[in-house]
Coordinates of C-alpha atoms in Angstrom, one line a residue:
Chain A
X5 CA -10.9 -26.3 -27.4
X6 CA -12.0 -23.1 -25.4
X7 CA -12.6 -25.0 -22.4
X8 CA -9.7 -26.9 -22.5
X9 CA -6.7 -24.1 -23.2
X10 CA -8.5 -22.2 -19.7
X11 CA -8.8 -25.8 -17.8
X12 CA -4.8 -25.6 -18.4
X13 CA -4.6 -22.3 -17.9
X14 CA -6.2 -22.7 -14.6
X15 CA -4.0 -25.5 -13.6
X16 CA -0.9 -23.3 -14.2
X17 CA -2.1 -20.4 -12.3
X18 CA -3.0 -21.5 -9.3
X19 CA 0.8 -24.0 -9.1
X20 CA 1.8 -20.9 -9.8
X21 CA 0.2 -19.5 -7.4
X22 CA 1.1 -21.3 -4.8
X23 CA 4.1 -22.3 -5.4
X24 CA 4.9 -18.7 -4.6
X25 CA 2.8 -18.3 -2.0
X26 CA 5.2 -21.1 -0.5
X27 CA 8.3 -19.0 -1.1
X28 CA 7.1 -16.1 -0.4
X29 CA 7.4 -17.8 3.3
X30 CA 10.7 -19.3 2.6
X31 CA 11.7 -15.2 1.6
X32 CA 10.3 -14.1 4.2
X33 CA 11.8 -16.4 6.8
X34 CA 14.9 -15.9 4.7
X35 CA 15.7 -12.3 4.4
X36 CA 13.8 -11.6 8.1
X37 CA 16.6 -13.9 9.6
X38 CA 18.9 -11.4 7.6
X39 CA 17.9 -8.5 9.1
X40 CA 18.0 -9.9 12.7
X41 CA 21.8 -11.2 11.8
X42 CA 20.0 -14.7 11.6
X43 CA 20.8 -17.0 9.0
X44 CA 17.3 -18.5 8.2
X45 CA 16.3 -21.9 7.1
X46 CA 19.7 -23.3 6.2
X47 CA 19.0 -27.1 6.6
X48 CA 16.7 -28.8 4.6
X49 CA 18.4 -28.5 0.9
X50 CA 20.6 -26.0 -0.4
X51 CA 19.9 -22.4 1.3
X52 CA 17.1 -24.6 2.9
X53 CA 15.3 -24.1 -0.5
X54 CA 13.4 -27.1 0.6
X55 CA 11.9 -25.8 3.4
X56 CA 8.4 -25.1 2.4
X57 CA 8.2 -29.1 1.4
X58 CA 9.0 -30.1 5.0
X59 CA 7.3 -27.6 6.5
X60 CA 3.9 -29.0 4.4
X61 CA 4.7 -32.4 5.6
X62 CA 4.9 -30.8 8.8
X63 CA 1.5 -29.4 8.8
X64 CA 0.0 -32.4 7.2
X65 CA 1.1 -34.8 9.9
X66 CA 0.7 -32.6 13.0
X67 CA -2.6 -33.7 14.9
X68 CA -5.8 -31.5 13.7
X69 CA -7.5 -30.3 17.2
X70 CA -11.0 -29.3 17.4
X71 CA -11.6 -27.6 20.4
X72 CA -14.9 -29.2 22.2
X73 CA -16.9 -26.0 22.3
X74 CA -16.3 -24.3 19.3
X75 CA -18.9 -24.4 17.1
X76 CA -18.4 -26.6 14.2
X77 CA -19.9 -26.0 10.8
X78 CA -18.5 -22.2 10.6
X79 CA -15.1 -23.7 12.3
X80 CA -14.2 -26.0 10.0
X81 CA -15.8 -23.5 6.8
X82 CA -14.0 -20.4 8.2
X83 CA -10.5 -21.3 6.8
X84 CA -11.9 -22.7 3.4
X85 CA -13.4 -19.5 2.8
X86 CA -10.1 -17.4 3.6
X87 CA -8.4 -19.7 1.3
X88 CA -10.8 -19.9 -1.7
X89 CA -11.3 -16.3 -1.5
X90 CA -7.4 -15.4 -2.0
X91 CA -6.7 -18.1 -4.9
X92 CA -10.4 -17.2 -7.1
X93 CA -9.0 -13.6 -7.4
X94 CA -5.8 -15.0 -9.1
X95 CA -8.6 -16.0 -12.3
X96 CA -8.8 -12.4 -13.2
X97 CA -5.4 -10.9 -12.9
X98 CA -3.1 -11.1 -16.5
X99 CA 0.0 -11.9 -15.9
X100 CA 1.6 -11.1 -19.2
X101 CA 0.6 -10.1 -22.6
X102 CA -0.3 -13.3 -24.7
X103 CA 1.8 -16.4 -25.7
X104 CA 1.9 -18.2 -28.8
X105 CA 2.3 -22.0 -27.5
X106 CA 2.0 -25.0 -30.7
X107 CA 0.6 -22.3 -32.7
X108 CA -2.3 -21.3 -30.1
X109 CA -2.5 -17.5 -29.2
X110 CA -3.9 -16.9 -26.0
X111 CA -4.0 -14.4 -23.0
X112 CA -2.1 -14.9 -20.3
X113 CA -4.8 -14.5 -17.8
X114 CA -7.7 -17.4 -17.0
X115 CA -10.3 -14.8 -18.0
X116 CA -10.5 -11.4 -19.5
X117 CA -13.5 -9.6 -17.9
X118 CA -14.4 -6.0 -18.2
X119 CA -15.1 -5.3 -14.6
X120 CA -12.0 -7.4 -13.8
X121 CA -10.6 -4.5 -11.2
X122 CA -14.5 -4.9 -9.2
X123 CA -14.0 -8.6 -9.4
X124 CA -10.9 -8.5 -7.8
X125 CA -11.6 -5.9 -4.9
X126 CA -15.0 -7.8 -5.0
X127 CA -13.4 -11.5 -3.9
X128 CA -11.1 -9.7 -2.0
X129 CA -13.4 -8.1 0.5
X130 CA -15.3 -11.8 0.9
X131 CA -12.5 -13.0 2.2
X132 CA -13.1 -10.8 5.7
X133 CA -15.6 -13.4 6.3
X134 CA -13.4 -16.2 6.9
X135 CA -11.8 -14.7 9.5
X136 CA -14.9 -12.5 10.9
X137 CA -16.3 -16.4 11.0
X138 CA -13.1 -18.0 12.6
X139 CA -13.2 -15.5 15.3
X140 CA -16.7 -16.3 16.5
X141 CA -17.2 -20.1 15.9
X142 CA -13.9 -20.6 17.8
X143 CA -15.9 -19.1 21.2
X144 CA -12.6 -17.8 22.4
X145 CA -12.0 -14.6 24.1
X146 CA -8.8 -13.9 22.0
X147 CA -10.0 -15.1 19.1
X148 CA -13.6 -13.0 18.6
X149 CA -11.3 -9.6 19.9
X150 CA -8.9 -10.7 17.1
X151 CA -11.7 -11.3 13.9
X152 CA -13.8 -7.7 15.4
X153 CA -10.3 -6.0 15.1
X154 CA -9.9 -7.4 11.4
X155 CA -13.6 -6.6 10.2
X156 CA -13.3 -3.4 11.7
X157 CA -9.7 -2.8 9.8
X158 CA -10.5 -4.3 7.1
X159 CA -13.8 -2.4 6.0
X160 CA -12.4 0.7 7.4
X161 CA -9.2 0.9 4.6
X162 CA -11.1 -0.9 1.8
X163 CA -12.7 2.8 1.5
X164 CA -9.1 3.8 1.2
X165 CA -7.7 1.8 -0.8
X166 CA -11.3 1.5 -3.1
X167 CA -10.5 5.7 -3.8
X168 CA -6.8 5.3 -4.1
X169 CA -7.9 3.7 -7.5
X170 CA -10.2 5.5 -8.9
X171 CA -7.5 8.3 -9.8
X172 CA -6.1 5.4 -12.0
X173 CA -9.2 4.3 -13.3
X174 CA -10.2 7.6 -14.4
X175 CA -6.9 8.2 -16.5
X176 CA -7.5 4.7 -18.0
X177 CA -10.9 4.8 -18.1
X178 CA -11.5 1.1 -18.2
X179 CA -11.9 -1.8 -14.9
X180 CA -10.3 -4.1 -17.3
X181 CA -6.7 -4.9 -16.1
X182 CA -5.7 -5.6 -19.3
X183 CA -6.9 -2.0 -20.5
X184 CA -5.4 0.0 -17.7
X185 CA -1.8 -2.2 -18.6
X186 CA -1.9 -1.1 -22.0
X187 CA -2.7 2.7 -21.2
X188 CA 0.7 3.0 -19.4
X189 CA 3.0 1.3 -22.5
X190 CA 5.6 3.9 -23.8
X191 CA 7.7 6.6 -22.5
X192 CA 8.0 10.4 -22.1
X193 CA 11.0 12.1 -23.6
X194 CA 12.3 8.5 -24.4
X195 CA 13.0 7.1 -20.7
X196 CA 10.8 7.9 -18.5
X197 CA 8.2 5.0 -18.5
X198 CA 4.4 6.0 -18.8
X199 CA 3.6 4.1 -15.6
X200 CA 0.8 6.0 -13.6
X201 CA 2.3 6.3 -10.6
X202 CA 5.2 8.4 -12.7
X203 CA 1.7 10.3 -14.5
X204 CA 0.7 12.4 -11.0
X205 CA -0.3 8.8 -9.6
X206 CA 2.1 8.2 -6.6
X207 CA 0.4 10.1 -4.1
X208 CA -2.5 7.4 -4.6
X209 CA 0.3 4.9 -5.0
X210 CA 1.5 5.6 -1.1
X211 CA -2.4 5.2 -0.3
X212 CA -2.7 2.0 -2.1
X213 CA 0.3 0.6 -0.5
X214 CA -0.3 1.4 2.9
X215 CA -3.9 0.6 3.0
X216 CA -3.0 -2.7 1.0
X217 CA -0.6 -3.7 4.2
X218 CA -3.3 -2.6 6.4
X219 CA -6.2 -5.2 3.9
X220 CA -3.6 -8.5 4.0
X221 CA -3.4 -7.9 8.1
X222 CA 0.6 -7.2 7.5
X223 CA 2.7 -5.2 10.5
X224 CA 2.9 -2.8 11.1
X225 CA -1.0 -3.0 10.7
X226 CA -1.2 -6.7 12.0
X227 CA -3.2 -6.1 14.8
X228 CA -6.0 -8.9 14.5
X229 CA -3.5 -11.5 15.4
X230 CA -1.2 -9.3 17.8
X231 CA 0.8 -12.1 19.8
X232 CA 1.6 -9.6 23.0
X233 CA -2.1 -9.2 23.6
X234 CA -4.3 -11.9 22.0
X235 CA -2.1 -15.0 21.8
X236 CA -2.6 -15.4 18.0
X237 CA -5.7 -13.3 17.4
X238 CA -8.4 -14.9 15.1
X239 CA -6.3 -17.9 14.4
X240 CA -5.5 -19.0 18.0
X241 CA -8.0 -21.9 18.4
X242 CA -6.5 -23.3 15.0
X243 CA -4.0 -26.1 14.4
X244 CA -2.4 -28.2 11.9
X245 CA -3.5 -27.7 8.3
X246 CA -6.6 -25.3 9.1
X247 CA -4.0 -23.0 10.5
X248 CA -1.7 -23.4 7.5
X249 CA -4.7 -22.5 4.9
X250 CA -5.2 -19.4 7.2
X251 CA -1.4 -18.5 6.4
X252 CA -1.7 -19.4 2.8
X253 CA -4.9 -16.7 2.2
X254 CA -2.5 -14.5 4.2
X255 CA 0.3 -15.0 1.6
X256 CA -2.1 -15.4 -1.5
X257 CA -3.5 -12.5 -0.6
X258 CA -0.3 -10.4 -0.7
X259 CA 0.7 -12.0 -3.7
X260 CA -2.7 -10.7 -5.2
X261 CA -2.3 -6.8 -3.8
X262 CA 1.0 -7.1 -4.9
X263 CA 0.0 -7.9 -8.9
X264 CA -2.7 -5.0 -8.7
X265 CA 0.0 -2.4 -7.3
X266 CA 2.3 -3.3 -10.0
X267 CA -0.7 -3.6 -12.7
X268 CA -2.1 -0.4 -11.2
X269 CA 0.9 2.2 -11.0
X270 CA 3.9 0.4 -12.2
X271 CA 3.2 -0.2 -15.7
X272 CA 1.9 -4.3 -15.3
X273 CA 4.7 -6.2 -17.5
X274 CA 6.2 -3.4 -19.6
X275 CA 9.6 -3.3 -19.9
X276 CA 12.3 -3.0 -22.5
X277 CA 12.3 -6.4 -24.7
X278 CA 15.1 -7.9 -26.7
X279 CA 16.5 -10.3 -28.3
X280 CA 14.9 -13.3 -30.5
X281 CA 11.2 -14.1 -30.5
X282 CA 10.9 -16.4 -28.1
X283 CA 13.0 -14.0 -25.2
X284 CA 10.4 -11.3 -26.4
X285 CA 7.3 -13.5 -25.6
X286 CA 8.6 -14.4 -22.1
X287 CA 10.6 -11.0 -21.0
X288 CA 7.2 -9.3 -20.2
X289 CA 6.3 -12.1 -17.7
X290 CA 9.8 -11.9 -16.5
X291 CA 9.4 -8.0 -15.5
X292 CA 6.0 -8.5 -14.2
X293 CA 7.5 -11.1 -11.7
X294 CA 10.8 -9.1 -11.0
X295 CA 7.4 -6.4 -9.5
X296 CA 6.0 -8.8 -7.8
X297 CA 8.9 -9.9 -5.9
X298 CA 10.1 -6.1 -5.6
X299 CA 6.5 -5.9 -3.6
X300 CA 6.9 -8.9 -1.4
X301 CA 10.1 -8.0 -0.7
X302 CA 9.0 -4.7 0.8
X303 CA 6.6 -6.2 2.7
X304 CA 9.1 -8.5 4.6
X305 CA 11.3 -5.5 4.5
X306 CA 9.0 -3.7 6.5
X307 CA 7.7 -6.6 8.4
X308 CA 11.6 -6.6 9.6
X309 CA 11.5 -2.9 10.3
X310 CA 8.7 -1.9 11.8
X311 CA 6.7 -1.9 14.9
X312 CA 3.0 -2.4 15.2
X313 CA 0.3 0.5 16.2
X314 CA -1.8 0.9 18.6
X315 CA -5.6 0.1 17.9
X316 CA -6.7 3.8 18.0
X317 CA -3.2 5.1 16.0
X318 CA -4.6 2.6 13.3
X319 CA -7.9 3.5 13.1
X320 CA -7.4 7.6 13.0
X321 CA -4.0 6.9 10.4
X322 CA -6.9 5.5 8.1
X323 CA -10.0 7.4 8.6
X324 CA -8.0 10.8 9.7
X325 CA -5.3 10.8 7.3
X326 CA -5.5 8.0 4.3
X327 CA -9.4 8.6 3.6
X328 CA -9.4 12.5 3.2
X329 CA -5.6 11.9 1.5
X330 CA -7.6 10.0 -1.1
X331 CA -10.3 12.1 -1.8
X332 CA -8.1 14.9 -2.1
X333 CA -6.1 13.0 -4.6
X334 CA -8.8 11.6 -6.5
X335 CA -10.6 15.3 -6.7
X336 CA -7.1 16.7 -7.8
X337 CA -6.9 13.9 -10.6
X338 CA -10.4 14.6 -12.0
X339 CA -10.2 18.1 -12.3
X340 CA -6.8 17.5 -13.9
X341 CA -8.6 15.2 -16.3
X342 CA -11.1 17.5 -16.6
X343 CA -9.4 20.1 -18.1
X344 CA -7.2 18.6 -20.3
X345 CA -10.1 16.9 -21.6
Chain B
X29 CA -18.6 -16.5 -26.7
X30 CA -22.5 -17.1 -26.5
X31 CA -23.8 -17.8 -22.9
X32 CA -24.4 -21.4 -21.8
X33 CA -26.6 -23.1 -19.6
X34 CA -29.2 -20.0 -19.1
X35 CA -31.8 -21.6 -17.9
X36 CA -30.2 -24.0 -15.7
X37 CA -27.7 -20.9 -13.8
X38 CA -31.2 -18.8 -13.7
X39 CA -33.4 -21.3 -12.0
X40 CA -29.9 -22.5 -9.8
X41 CA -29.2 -18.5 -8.6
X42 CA -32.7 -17.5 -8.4
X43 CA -33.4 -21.2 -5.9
X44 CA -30.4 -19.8 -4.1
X45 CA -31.7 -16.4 -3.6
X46 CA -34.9 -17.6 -2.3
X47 CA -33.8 -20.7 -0.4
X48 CA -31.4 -17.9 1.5
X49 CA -34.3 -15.4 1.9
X50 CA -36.3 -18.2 3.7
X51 CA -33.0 -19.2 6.0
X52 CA -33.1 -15.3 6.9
X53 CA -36.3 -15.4 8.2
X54 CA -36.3 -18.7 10.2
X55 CA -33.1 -19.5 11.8
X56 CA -32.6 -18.6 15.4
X57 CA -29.0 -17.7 15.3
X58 CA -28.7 -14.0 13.7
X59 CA -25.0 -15.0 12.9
X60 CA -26.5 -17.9 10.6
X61 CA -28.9 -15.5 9.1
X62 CA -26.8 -13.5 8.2
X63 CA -24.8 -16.1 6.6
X64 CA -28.2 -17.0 5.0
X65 CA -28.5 -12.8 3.7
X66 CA -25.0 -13.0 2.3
X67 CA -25.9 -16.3 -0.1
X68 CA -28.9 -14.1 -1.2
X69 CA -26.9 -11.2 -2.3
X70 CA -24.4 -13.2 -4.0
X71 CA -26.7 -15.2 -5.9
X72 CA -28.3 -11.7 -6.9
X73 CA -25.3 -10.9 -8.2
X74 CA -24.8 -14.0 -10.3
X75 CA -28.5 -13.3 -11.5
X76 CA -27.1 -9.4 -12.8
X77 CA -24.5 -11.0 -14.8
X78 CA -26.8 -12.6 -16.3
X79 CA -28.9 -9.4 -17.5
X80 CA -25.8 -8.8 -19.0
X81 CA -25.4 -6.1 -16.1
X82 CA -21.6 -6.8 -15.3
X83 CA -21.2 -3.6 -13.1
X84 CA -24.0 -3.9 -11.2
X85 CA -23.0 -7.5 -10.3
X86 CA -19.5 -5.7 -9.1
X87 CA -21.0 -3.3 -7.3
X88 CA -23.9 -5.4 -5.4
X89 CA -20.4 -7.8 -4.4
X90 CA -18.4 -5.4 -3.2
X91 CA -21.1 -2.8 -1.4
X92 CA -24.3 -5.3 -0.2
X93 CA -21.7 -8.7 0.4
X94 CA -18.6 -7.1 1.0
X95 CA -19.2 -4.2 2.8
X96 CA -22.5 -3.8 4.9
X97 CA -23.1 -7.5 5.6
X98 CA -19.7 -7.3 6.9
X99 CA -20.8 -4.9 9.7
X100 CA -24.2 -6.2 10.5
X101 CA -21.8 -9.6 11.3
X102 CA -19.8 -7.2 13.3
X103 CA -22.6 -5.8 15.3
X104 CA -24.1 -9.2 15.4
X105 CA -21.0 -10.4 17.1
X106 CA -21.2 -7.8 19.8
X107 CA -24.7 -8.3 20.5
X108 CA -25.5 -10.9 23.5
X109 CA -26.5 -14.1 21.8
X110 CA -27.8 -16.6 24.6
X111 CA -30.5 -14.0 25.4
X112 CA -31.6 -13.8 21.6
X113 CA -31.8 -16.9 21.2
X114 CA -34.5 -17.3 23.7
X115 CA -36.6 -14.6 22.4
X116 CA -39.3 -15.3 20.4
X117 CA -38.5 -15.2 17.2
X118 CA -41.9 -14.6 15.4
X119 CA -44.4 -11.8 16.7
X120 CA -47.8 -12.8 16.8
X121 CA -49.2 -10.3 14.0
X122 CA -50.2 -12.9 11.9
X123 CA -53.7 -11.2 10.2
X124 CA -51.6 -7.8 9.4
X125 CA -49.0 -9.9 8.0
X126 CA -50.8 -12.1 6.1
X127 CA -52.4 -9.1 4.5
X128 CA -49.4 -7.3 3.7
X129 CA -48.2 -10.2 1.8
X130 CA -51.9 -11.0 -0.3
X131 CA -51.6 -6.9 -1.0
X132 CA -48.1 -7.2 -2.6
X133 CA -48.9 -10.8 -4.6
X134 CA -51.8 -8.7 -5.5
X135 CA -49.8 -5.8 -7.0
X136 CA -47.2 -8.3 -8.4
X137 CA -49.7 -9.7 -10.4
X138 CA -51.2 -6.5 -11.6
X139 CA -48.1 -5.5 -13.0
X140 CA -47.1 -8.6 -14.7
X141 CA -50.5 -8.5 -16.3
X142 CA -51.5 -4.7 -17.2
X143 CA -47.9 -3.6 -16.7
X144 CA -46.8 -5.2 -20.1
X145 CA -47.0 -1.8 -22.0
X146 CA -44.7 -0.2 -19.7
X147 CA -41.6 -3.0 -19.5
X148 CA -39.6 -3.0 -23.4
X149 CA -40.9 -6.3 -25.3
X150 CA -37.2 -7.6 -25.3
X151 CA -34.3 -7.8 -22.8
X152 CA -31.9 -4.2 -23.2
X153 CA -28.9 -5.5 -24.4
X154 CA -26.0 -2.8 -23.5
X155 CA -23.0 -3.6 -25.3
X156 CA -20.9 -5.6 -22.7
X157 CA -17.7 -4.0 -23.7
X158 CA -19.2 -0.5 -23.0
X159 CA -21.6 -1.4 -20.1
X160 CA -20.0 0.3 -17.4
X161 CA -19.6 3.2 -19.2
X162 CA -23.5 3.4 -20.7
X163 CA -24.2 3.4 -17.2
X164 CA -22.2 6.2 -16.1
X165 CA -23.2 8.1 -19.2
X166 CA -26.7 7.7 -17.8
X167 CA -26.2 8.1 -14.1
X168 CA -24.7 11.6 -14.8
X169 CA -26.6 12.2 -18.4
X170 CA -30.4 11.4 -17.6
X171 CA -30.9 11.0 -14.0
X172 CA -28.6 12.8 -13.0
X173 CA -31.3 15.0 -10.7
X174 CA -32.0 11.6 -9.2
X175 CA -28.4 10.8 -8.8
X176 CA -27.6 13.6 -6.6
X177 CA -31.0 13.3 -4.8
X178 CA -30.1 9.8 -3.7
X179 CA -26.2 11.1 -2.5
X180 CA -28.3 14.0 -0.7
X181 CA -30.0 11.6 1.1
X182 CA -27.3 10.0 2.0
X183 CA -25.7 12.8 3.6
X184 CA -28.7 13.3 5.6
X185 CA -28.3 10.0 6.9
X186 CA -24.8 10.1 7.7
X187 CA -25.0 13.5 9.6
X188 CA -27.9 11.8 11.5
X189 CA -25.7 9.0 12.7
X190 CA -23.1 12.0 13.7
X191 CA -25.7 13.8 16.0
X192 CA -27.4 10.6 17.4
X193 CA -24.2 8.9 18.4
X194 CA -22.1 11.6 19.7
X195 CA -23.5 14.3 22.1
X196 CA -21.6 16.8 22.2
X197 CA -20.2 17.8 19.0

């Protein structure tokens, strides 16, 4: 029965998965046409809502090129282990609070671990190696320049982004998602939400976010695959559907940043509830997804707005400013703690 | 929930662990050793959990696979690889390393049979619930001297790297 209610819940969570990692490229094809007085995808169904269907087809039928001196083994592995590195963090993160279906009570999350925060930075920082990989198998120029920018960016804001949280995790005390969730429920003075990021948080909030745009290889800090000096970066030996699984990490893994910032500082799926039993059950996975899609649309927001750095801007923004910002904030937070304590 | 499988996951990780260890040591290719080094740690990992050691499996994922194998690939990459691959890859100290190796089986040994008294009889079962927590409380309870030893040494290390890599400071 155990094994059975996760199979399904497994199932679920990853067509959930990517289902939205496929509309999160409609959106972002969508409201980046917007901002450039485009209109998007209009075509294929109504608002060209069918547009991540053709464009699968698309992908599937185009002809898969293996350059003849690339070297193949890692080649063909590198965008496998992008891909199954973004979806296997999805298993950890609880998307609401827990669902009565046919009189079963269960989590909504595939498993309830108590290091589930190291799991997920854990998967996340494996999934460097795909690209680190696809860089030097494909024996291109552009393409090993491309995967040494990423490592280098990569490890260099996981230190970032790894202190950002520990100010949360010491005012939760717990890696469990599910724990840190549940320590933010309630309000102050009856309307201001106990999210952390509104409990002395945000200043680790700002260095969450901007080293998580800097982790998913997002402008303005998308410099491994800058088209005006490297063609495509890491990725430019790489056609049909290898490419696409390459763009779907990208997504998954934005989708997955995007659930911790909102499980992190905003509060996971609290919101108000109301109404009958069943509205109550499925409002919290409602507000969880209204984050989610607040987060994404940032990132396209941004994507829209900004330009990218320059390789040395990026690397003194993170080790000059974000790193010392975080240890300042996470010395702040303990003493804080401390005392009250 | 009880575990499942014990036996079969510990003889699969620990096969893993050593099948990787031997790749290490005999592949050509430092990228594919690497690769080989990264299947060890991972599988080390999988052998924490099961020593009911959740945070140390975290830990040895994100710091030994995600981190520093990440920039010995990164050096690796940089480094000319045509010319190591033609470099011999074994160096012909065979007697002194043959004896290194008969010295440690010989210690390993010694241990597993006079060391009995010193390991507990049974496996320390932590609570899982609390395990990260019982190992902070010790960290910073018991050895804590030790603790701060280690991060001393690590300050040394990293003020080291400063002095050797930059020249004028």
């Amino acid at each position: 029965m155990y094994a059975l209610i996760s199979l399904v819940k497994i199932v679920i969570a990853l067509v959930l998965l990517l289902t939205a990692v496929a509309y999160s490229v409609w959106l972002e094809r969508k409201v980046v046409g917007h901002i450039q007085n485009r209109w998007g995808p209009t075509r294929v169904g109504p608002f060209g809502l069918l547009q991540p269907l053709a464009d699968g087809a698309k992908f599937l039928f185009k002809e898969d090129l293996t350059p003849p001196y690339v070297y193949k083994p890692l080649y063909i592995a590198a965008p496998m282990i992008s891909v199954i590195f973004a979806l296997t963090s999805i298993a950890v993160i609880p998307i609401g609070n827990s669902i009565t279906v046919g009189g079963i009570r269960t989590p909504l999350q595939i498993a309830d671990v108590n290091i589930g925060l190291l799991i997920v930075l854990g998967i996340t920082s494996m999934g460097v190696y795909g690209i680190a990989l696809a860089g030097w198998s494909s024996n291109s120029k552009y393409s090993l320049l491309g995967s040494l920018r990423a490592s280098a960016q990569m490890v260099s804001y996981e230190i970032a982004l790894g202190l950002s949280l520990i100010g949360v995790l010491i005012m939760s005390g717990s890696f469990s998602l599910r724990e840190i969730v549940d320590a933010q429920g309630g309000t102050f003075w009856g309307f201001i939400p106990r999210w952390n990021i509104f409990q002395g948080q945000f200043v680790a909030f700002f260095i969450y976010l901007m080293a998580a745009f800097a982790e998913t290889n997002r402008i303005p800090f998308d410099l491994p695959e800058a088209e005006t000096e490297l063609v495509a970066g890491y990725h430019t030996e790489y056609s049909a559907m290898k490419f696409a699984m390459f763009f779907m990490a990208e997504y998954a893994n934005m989708i997955t940043v995007a659930c911790l910032a909102s499980l992190l500082f905003l509060g996971g799926w609290h919101g108000p509830l109301f109404g009958p039993a069943w509205l109550q059950e499925l409002l919290p996975i409602a507000w969880f997804a209204l984050r989610i899609f607040g987060f994404l649309f940032l990132y396209i927001w941004i994507r829209g707005t900004l330009p990218r750095f320059r390789y040395d801007q990026l690397m003194s923004f993170g080790w000059k400013f974000l790193f010392p910002l975080a240890i300042a904030n996470l010395v702040i937070t303990a003493l804080i703690v401390a005392l009250k304590a | 929930m009880q575990p499942v499988a014990t036996t079969f996951f510990f003889y699969l990780l620990s096969g893993l662990a050593v099948l990787g260890g031997i790749l290490v040591i005999t592949r050509k290719n430092p990228v594919h050793s690497a690769l080989a080094l990264i299947l060890t740690l991972l599988s080390l990992a999988g052998l924490y959990l099961m020593l009911y050691a959740p945070f140390v499996a975290g830990v040895q994922i994100i710091l030994y696979a995600g981190g520093i194998m990440v920039l010995f690939l990164f050096v690796i990459m940089l480094v000319n690889l045509e010319r190591s691959a033609k470099e011999e890859q074994f160096n012909k100290q065979w007697i002194a390393g043959t004896a290194a190796a008969l010295a440690l089986g010989v210690l390993f040994i010694l241990v597993y049979t006079g060391g009995k008294a010193l390991f507990p009889e049974h496996l320390a079962q932590l609570p899982e619930q609390s395990n990260t927590q019982e190992v902070a409380i010790l960290l910073y309870g018991n050895y804590m001297f030790a603790f701060e030893i280690a991060s001393l040494l690590l300050l040394v290390a990293i003020i080291g790297a400063v002095v050797m890599a930059k020249k004028r400071i």
